[in-house]
Amino acid sequence: MKARDLALQGALAVVALVAAYLVWQRAPAGAPGDVTVVELPARALDKVRYEDEARYVELYRDSQDRDALWVRLGFKPAKPLPPVEGVADASADGGPATDGGSGAALAQGAADAGTQPSAQPPPPPRDMRANEVAQKLYPRFAPLRATRSLGVLDEKKLAEVGLTGSQRKLTLTLGGRTESFTLASMTGGWGTPYLRRDSDGQVFLLGPALLPDLENATTRLVDRRLHVFDLGEFDSVVISSGGSSRAFVASGKAPNPVTLAPEESPDKPDEFTRNWHDRVWRLVPLDLLGRDEQPPGGEPKESFRVEYRRGGKPVGELTVARATDGFYARTEHTPGWVRLHAGVDPLAAEAARVTTPVSSAGGP
């Protein structure tokens, strides 16, 4: 083989390597997020609302603090119940009137027939703090991007992708105006999240990871933390119960339990109080009530309170109270009361011992 041929083959090999490198470095065509559905800056987005036939979820900014994000969980009114068979006919034919005892008889007849006489109104929505997942999800709607644009589809295609008759909606509120979309029904699964822009009928294909968090907002978007500080970020604790209070010096850091010693005897750790506080610190809420929502029976009665301080300044606090259906708690971080698991009674009973000085109690 001649030297000229070898040089030509070497040059071709170099060109091929350069081309392969450029192709490798280039962003792939049709990559997720390259089709703009709604163009707007993140700060202009006020609210994201997802709804289906029964419930809705809203992510929205606090009107007093634009940096605070909240989650609203609510149920939509139930659909009107069908008329009880035979009731309307009986009244039209001169049958018994619906007042007095005859009305009760009709209601009983409806119950016996398996049909409720009226639908119950939905419970009030719950407003709760958004967690870190929600904080990361929210900006992904501003601007809203899709993987593909399918244009305006005919009725047959709309039915194929699940957009015909779907009650699932996505609504973005932007500076007082709204942009609404119809989402494909759940029959196709989350692998094909089609949406249709209601203003012009344009259909888009979203990425598969954008909507599941909204669908499962109760478990994935709500901040369930009692505190935003950790063990070791406070140096004193004041425990109150039954009108008595006692201060303790705190030392130690997570993941180990914090050592507590009476303020009057800082060199004598109180093991009983340490164990008690360790169990209090590990309390986990079973159910979170919304902002300003009261437990059943109204305001619960305080059982004990724990105040956390650092350098003499408050860091946070925990209040545990008894309601008609069990124990509830609220902290400096929760927007309202949270229902606690069973087994809090021993903690409430032992709080009296914790707040009683050893000299008065005759020893632990």
Tab-separated table of C-alpha atoms in Angstrom:
chain	number	residue	atom	x	y	z
A	1	MET	CA	0.000	0.000	0.000
A	2	LYS	CA	1.353	3.398	-1.025
A	3	ALA	CA	2.102	6.108	1.514
A	4	ARG	CA	-0.497	8.351	-0.133
A	5	ASP	CA	-3.240	5.745	0.449
A	6	LEU	CA	-2.218	5.352	4.080
A	7	ALA	CA	-2.362	9.112	4.584
A	8	LEU	CA	-5.816	9.286	2.990
A	9	GLN	CA	-7.180	6.505	5.230
A	10	GLY	CA	-5.704	8.185	8.310
A	11	ALA	CA	-7.327	11.509	7.368
A	12	LEU	CA	-10.697	9.822	6.885
A	13	ALA	CA	-10.371	8.125	10.284
A	14	VAL	CA	-9.660	11.456	11.963
A	15	VAL	CA	-12.693	13.061	10.288
A	16	ALA	CA	-14.893	10.158	11.422
A	17	LEU	CA	-13.685	10.483	15.035
A	18	VAL	CA	-14.351	14.240	15.028
A	19	ALA	CA	-17.844	13.706	13.616
A	20	ALA	CA	-18.600	11.036	16.193
A	21	TYR	CA	-17.445	13.340	18.999
A	22	LEU	CA	-19.640	16.206	17.764
A	23	VAL	CA	-22.679	13.926	17.530
A	24	TRP	CA	-22.025	12.556	21.022
A	25	GLN	CA	-21.774	16.050	22.538
A	26	ARG	CA	-24.863	17.417	20.783
A	27	ALA	CA	-28.188	17.364	22.674
A	28	PRO	CA	-30.449	14.702	21.175
A	29	ALA	CA	-33.322	15.908	19.002
A	30	GLY	CA	-36.659	15.638	20.718
A	31	ALA	CA	-35.154	15.612	24.193
A	32	PRO	CA	-37.605	16.052	27.116
A	33	GLY	CA	-38.500	19.655	27.752
A	34	ASP	CA	-37.704	21.104	24.308
A	35	VAL	CA	-41.333	21.977	23.429
A	36	THR	CA	-42.756	25.004	25.234
A	37	VAL	CA	-46.410	24.663	26.263
A	38	VAL	CA	-46.650	27.804	28.428
A	39	GLU	CA	-43.895	30.396	28.454
A	40	LEU	CA	-43.619	32.279	31.742
A	41	PRO	CA	-41.025	32.987	34.449
A	42	ALA	CA	-41.235	30.954	37.637
A	43	ARG	CA	-41.997	34.025	39.785
A	44	ALA	CA	-45.126	34.745	37.710
A	45	LEU	CA	-46.729	31.413	38.609
A	46	ASP	CA	-49.257	31.764	41.430
A	47	LYS	CA	-50.947	28.367	41.542
A	48	VAL	CA	-50.924	24.883	40.022
A	49	ARG	CA	-54.186	22.945	40.259
A	50	TYR	CA	-54.697	19.268	39.432
A	51	GLU	CA	-58.159	17.708	39.609
A	52	ASP	CA	-60.031	14.570	38.676
A	53	GLU	CA	-63.678	13.606	39.012
A	54	ALA	CA	-63.554	13.406	42.834
A	55	ARG	CA	-60.765	15.573	44.273
A	56	TYR	CA	-58.291	18.345	43.613
A	57	VAL	CA	-54.772	19.374	44.613
A	58	GLU	CA	-53.400	22.906	44.538
A	59	LEU	CA	-49.838	24.115	44.930
A	60	TYR	CA	-49.888	27.844	45.637
A	61	ARG	CA	-47.765	30.666	46.962
A	62	ASP	CA	-48.607	32.304	50.271
A	63	SER	CA	-50.176	35.732	49.701
A	64	GLN	CA	-48.086	37.179	52.546
A	65	ASP	CA	-44.831	35.388	51.708
A	66	ARG	CA	-44.171	34.542	48.053
A	67	ASP	CA	-41.333	32.223	49.037
A	68	ALA	CA	-43.664	30.009	51.110
A	69	LEU	CA	-45.386	27.213	49.203
A	70	TRP	CA	-48.563	25.482	50.365
A	71	VAL	CA	-50.525	22.382	49.381
A	72	ARG	CA	-54.328	22.421	49.386
A	73	LEU	CA	-56.107	19.049	49.362
A	74	GLY	CA	-59.832	19.005	48.736
A	75	PHE	CA	-62.763	16.967	47.493
A	76	LYS	CA	-65.208	18.059	44.820
A	77	PRO	CA	-68.977	17.958	45.462
A	78	ALA	CA	-70.514	14.578	44.789
A	79	LYS	CA	-72.533	14.188	41.639
A	80	PRO	CA	-76.317	14.529	42.071
A	81	LEU	CA	-77.902	11.230	43.042
A	82	PRO	CA	-80.448	9.704	40.688
A	83	PRO	CA	-84.102	10.084	41.771
A	84	VAL	CA	-85.506	7.310	43.929
A	85	GLU	CA	-87.530	5.055	41.714
A	86	GLY	CA	-91.261	5.288	42.478
A	87	VAL	CA	-91.048	8.410	44.677
A	88	ALA	CA	-91.703	10.977	41.952
A	89	ASP	CA	-94.461	8.845	40.429
A	90	ALA	CA	-96.225	8.483	43.770
A	91	SER	CA	-96.319	12.262	44.280
A	92	ALA	CA	-97.428	12.944	40.711
A	93	ASP	CA	-100.299	10.442	40.967
A	94	GLY	CA	-101.694	12.023	44.109
A	95	GLY	CA	-99.775	9.780	46.450
A	96	PRO	CA	-98.769	10.739	49.996
A	97	ALA	CA	-97.146	14.121	50.472
A	98	THR	CA	-93.476	14.339	51.478
A	99	ASP	CA	-94.010	16.270	54.728
A	100	GLY	CA	-94.324	14.869	58.208
A	101	GLY	CA	-94.260	11.120	58.699
A	102	SER	CA	-94.808	10.334	55.033
A	103	GLY	CA	-91.517	12.109	54.169
A	104	ALA	CA	-89.701	9.931	56.683
A	105	ALA	CA	-91.332	6.901	55.129
A	106	LEU	CA	-90.090	7.923	51.691
A	107	ALA	CA	-86.565	8.445	53.035
A	108	GLN	CA	-86.729	5.046	54.690
A	109	GLY	CA	-87.948	3.547	51.439
A	110	ALA	CA	-85.020	5.123	49.614
A	111	ALA	CA	-82.609	3.689	52.173
A	112	ASP	CA	-84.218	0.259	51.849
A	113	ALA	CA	-83.798	0.483	48.079
A	114	GLY	CA	-80.074	1.207	48.521
A	115	THR	CA	-80.286	4.824	47.318
A	116	GLN	CA	-79.341	7.740	49.562
A	117	PRO	CA	-81.920	10.554	49.643
A	118	SER	CA	-79.236	13.250	49.315
A	119	ALA	CA	-75.481	13.586	48.822
A	120	GLN	CA	-73.302	14.781	51.694
A	121	PRO	CA	-71.290	17.983	51.097
A	122	PRO	CA	-67.525	17.484	50.827
A	123	PRO	CA	-65.368	18.231	53.887
A	124	PRO	CA	-63.472	21.547	53.925
A	125	PRO	CA	-60.121	21.492	52.110
A	126	ARG	CA	-56.895	21.195	54.066
A	127	ASP	CA	-54.024	23.648	53.639
A	128	MET	CA	-50.631	22.243	54.606
A	129	ARG	CA	-46.999	23.152	54.172
A	130	ALA	CA	-45.306	21.915	51.004
A	131	ASN	CA	-42.186	19.787	51.363
A	132	GLU	CA	-38.921	19.800	49.402
A	133	VAL	CA	-40.385	17.595	46.665
A	134	ALA	CA	-43.119	20.186	46.074
A	135	GLN	CA	-40.556	23.008	46.140
A	136	LYS	CA	-38.667	21.291	43.302
A	137	LEU	CA	-41.810	20.335	41.379
A	138	TYR	CA	-43.432	23.785	41.341
A	139	PRO	CA	-40.852	25.566	39.116
A	140	ARG	CA	-41.177	22.807	36.512
A	141	PHE	CA	-44.542	24.302	35.527
A	142	ALA	CA	-42.991	27.691	34.750
A	143	PRO	CA	-42.239	27.485	31.933
A	144	LEU	CA	-44.222	24.327	31.209
A	145	ARG	CA	-42.447	22.123	28.680
A	146	ALA	CA	-43.342	18.899	26.904
A	147	THR	CA	-41.436	16.221	25.022
A	148	ARG	CA	-43.561	16.475	21.877
A	149	SER	CA	-46.199	18.641	20.229
A	150	LEU	CA	-48.890	16.676	18.371
A	151	GLY	CA	-50.902	19.600	17.069
A	152	VAL	CA	-54.693	19.558	16.844
A	153	LEU	CA	-56.008	15.969	16.745
A	154	ASP	CA	-59.282	14.740	15.311
A	155	GLU	CA	-61.921	13.078	17.481
A	156	LYS	CA	-60.674	9.573	16.727
A	157	LYS	CA	-57.125	10.387	17.791
A	158	LEU	CA	-58.329	12.237	20.891
A	159	ALA	CA	-60.216	9.100	21.940
A	160	GLU	CA	-57.162	6.930	21.297
A	161	VAL	CA	-54.948	8.986	23.617
A	162	GLY	CA	-57.622	9.206	26.371
A	163	LEU	CA	-58.594	12.869	25.982
A	164	THR	CA	-62.247	12.321	25.076
A	165	GLY	CA	-64.548	12.785	28.066
A	166	SER	CA	-61.651	12.984	30.566
A	167	GLN	CA	-62.424	14.823	33.822
A	168	ARG	CA	-58.784	15.257	34.731
A	169	LYS	CA	-57.644	18.871	34.491
A	170	LEU	CA	-54.484	20.920	34.956
A	171	THR	CA	-54.858	24.666	35.539
A	172	LEU	CA	-52.039	27.191	35.904
A	173	THR	CA	-52.763	30.616	37.432
A	174	LEU	CA	-50.409	33.288	36.146
A	175	GLY	CA	-50.757	36.787	37.531
A	176	GLY	CA	-54.531	36.602	37.765
A	177	ARG	CA	-55.179	34.787	34.469
A	178	THR	CA	-55.505	31.044	33.996
A	179	GLU	CA	-54.312	28.533	31.414
A	180	SER	CA	-56.320	25.296	31.445
A	181	PHE	CA	-55.539	21.848	30.082
A	182	THR	CA	-57.389	18.557	29.803
A	183	LEU	CA	-55.303	15.571	30.872
A	184	ALA	CA	-55.661	12.105	29.380
A	185	SER	CA	-57.605	9.594	31.452
A	186	MET	CA	-55.754	7.177	33.707
A	187	THR	CA	-56.485	4.146	31.509
A	188	GLY	CA	-53.280	4.625	29.569
A	189	GLY	CA	-51.148	4.885	32.714
A	190	TRP	CA	-48.558	7.540	33.535
A	191	GLY	CA	-46.308	6.411	30.693
A	192	THR	CA	-48.397	8.469	28.221
A	193	PRO	CA	-49.353	11.767	29.934
A	194	TYR	CA	-51.085	13.596	27.081
A	195	LEU	CA	-52.630	16.991	27.671
A	196	ARG	CA	-54.771	19.242	25.486
A	197	ARG	CA	-54.562	23.020	25.772
A	198	ASP	CA	-58.155	24.169	26.129
A	199	SER	CA	-57.559	27.583	24.535
A	200	ASP	CA	-56.564	26.261	21.090
A	201	GLY	CA	-56.923	22.459	21.174
A	202	GLN	CA	-53.189	21.788	20.806
A	203	VAL	CA	-52.124	18.388	22.198
A	204	PHE	CA	-48.788	17.734	23.870
A	205	LEU	CA	-46.959	14.794	25.395
A	206	LEU	CA	-45.518	15.563	28.825
A	207	GLY	CA	-42.604	13.802	30.421
A	208	PRO	CA	-43.657	10.792	32.543
A	209	ALA	CA	-42.349	12.235	35.842
A	210	LEU	CA	-44.291	15.528	36.014
A	211	LEU	CA	-47.815	14.521	37.116
A	212	PRO	CA	-47.459	11.534	39.521
A	213	ASP	CA	-46.472	13.797	42.426
A	214	LEU	CA	-49.688	15.798	42.018
A	215	GLU	CA	-51.762	12.625	41.818
A	216	ASN	CA	-50.204	11.361	45.079
A	217	ALA	CA	-49.867	14.739	46.768
A	218	THR	CA	-50.962	13.545	50.224
A	219	THR	CA	-47.904	11.339	50.617
A	220	ARG	CA	-45.432	13.034	48.272
A	221	LEU	CA	-45.906	16.790	48.548
A	222	VAL	CA	-46.914	17.471	52.182
A	223	ASP	CA	-44.298	18.449	54.760
A	224	ARG	CA	-44.818	16.004	57.641
A	225	ARG	CA	-41.972	17.248	59.846
A	226	LEU	CA	-42.705	18.417	63.369
A	227	HIS	CA	-39.508	20.494	63.583
A	228	VAL	CA	-37.037	21.976	61.130
A	229	PHE	CA	-34.171	21.884	63.635
A	230	ASP	CA	-32.342	18.789	64.824
A	231	LEU	CA	-30.930	17.351	68.017
A	232	GLY	CA	-27.933	19.356	69.134
A	233	GLU	CA	-29.317	22.646	67.780
A	234	PHE	CA	-30.659	23.628	71.215
A	235	ASP	CA	-28.885	23.876	74.557
A	236	SER	CA	-31.804	23.966	76.989
A	237	VAL	CA	-35.287	22.476	77.309
A	238	VAL	CA	-38.230	23.645	79.418
A	239	ILE	CA	-40.895	21.006	80.075
A	240	SER	CA	-44.322	22.025	81.416
A	241	SER	CA	-47.213	19.904	82.658
A	242	GLY	CA	-50.157	20.522	84.965
A	243	GLY	CA	-49.098	24.048	85.838
A	244	SER	CA	-45.512	23.044	86.729
A	245	SER	CA	-42.379	23.711	84.649
A	246	ARG	CA	-38.805	22.536	84.893
A	247	ALA	CA	-35.729	23.603	82.903
A	248	PHE	CA	-32.957	21.243	81.741
A	249	VAL	CA	-29.539	21.783	80.225
A	250	ALA	CA	-29.199	19.873	76.938
A	251	SER	CA	-26.013	18.442	75.440
A	252	GLY	CA	-25.263	16.012	72.627
A	253	LYS	CA	-25.886	15.762	68.907
A	254	ALA	CA	-27.778	13.537	66.473
A	255	PRO	CA	-27.929	10.638	65.899
A	256	ASN	CA	-27.427	10.049	69.618
A	257	PRO	CA	-30.090	11.061	72.175
A	258	VAL	CA	-29.645	14.404	73.873
A	259	THR	CA	-28.491	14.295	77.492
A	260	LEU	CA	-30.662	16.356	79.845
A	261	ALA	CA	-29.596	17.581	83.271
A	262	PRO	CA	-31.630	19.766	85.667
A	263	GLU	CA	-30.724	23.409	85.390
A	264	GLU	CA	-30.054	23.495	89.104
A	265	SER	CA	-27.717	20.469	88.830
A	266	PRO	CA	-26.139	20.640	85.344
A	267	ASP	CA	-23.475	18.054	86.266
A	268	LYS	CA	-26.070	15.380	87.147
A	269	PRO	CA	-27.770	13.989	83.998
A	270	ASP	CA	-31.370	12.826	84.480
A	271	GLU	CA	-31.676	9.449	82.763
A	272	PHE	CA	-35.443	9.205	83.250
A	273	THR	CA	-36.017	12.582	81.589
A	274	ARG	CA	-33.573	11.715	78.800
A	275	ASN	CA	-35.507	8.540	77.970
A	276	TRP	CA	-38.814	10.389	78.182
A	277	HIS	CA	-37.651	13.160	75.865
A	278	ASP	CA	-36.194	10.652	73.415
A	279	ARG	CA	-39.648	9.089	73.004
A	280	VAL	CA	-41.248	12.537	72.678
A	281	TRP	CA	-38.743	13.546	70.010
A	282	ARG	CA	-39.549	10.426	67.960
A	283	LEU	CA	-43.316	11.072	67.872
A	284	VAL	CA	-44.670	10.599	64.341
A	285	PRO	CA	-47.934	12.173	63.128
A	286	LEU	CA	-50.543	9.808	61.738
A	287	ASP	CA	-52.730	12.484	60.204
A	288	LEU	CA	-52.148	16.173	59.518
A	289	LEU	CA	-54.975	18.631	59.944
A	290	GLY	CA	-55.077	21.721	57.770
A	291	ARG	CA	-54.303	25.290	58.739
A	292	ASP	CA	-56.850	26.548	61.325
A	293	GLU	CA	-58.596	23.145	61.405
A	294	GLN	CA	-59.707	21.883	64.821
A	295	PRO	CA	-59.792	18.238	65.979
A	296	PRO	CA	-63.201	16.622	66.560
A	297	GLY	CA	-64.793	18.179	69.636
A	298	GLY	CA	-62.964	21.486	69.289
A	299	GLU	CA	-59.765	22.782	70.852
A	300	PRO	CA	-57.996	19.927	72.709
A	301	LYS	CA	-56.805	20.262	76.299
A	302	GLU	CA	-53.060	20.671	76.756
A	303	SER	CA	-51.342	17.714	78.423
A	304	PHE	CA	-47.691	18.827	78.322
A	305	ARG	CA	-45.405	21.217	76.448
A	306	VAL	CA	-41.711	21.147	75.545
A	307	GLU	CA	-39.898	24.404	74.722
A	308	TYR	CA	-36.499	24.377	72.990
A	309	ARG	CA	-34.014	27.221	73.422
A	310	ARG	CA	-30.507	28.146	72.361
A	311	GLY	CA	-28.558	30.921	74.022
A	312	GLY	CA	-31.715	31.871	75.917
A	313	LYS	CA	-33.697	32.418	72.676
A	314	PRO	CA	-36.580	30.176	71.563
A	315	VAL	CA	-35.873	27.645	68.822
A	316	GLY	CA	-39.208	25.841	68.797
A	317	GLU	CA	-41.789	24.072	70.896
A	318	LEU	CA	-44.052	21.041	70.992
A	319	THR	CA	-47.523	21.019	72.564
A	320	VAL	CA	-49.281	17.680	73.119
A	321	ALA	CA	-52.998	17.843	73.928
A	322	ARG	CA	-55.857	15.412	74.441
A	323	ALA	CA	-58.971	15.545	72.234
A	324	THR	CA	-62.112	13.433	72.208
A	325	ASP	CA	-60.552	10.911	69.799
A	326	GLY	CA	-56.980	10.781	71.145
A	327	PHE	CA	-53.854	12.883	71.388
A	328	TYR	CA	-52.817	15.680	69.058
A	329	ALA	CA	-49.694	17.808	68.769
A	330	ARG	CA	-48.636	21.082	67.221
A	331	THR	CA	-45.238	22.727	66.880
A	332	GLU	CA	-43.597	25.899	65.651
A	333	HIS	CA	-43.542	24.350	62.161
A	334	THR	CA	-46.900	22.599	61.752
A	335	PRO	CA	-49.683	24.820	60.340
A	336	GLY	CA	-52.198	23.184	62.698
A	337	TRP	CA	-52.816	20.121	64.827
A	338	VAL	CA	-51.521	16.662	63.892
A	339	ARG	CA	-53.043	13.448	65.188
A	340	LEU	CA	-50.615	11.172	67.041
A	341	HIS	CA	-50.477	7.403	67.201
A	342	ALA	CA	-51.859	5.395	70.104
A	343	GLY	CA	-49.675	4.982	73.173
A	344	VAL	CA	-49.133	8.634	74.111
A	345	ASP	CA	-50.898	8.155	77.471
A	346	PRO	CA	-47.715	6.973	79.252
A	347	LEU	CA	-45.840	10.058	78.049
A	348	ALA	CA	-48.616	12.321	79.331
A	349	ALA	CA	-48.631	10.565	82.698
A	350	GLU	CA	-44.834	10.640	83.055
A	351	ALA	CA	-44.685	14.356	82.195
A	352	ALA	CA	-45.818	15.123	85.745
A	353	ARG	CA	-42.830	13.209	87.132
A	354	VAL	CA	-40.446	14.921	84.721
A	355	THR	CA	-41.553	18.376	85.856
A	356	THR	CA	-41.307	17.538	89.571
A	357	PRO	CA	-37.903	18.257	91.190
A	358	VAL	CA	-36.302	15.204	92.795
A	359	SER	CA	-36.058	16.925	96.191
A	360	SER	CA	-39.854	17.346	96.272
A	361	ALA	CA	-40.714	13.951	94.827
A	362	GLY	CA	-38.479	11.973	97.093
A	363	GLY	CA	-36.303	10.608	94.287
A	364	PRO	CA	-37.007	9.409	90.730
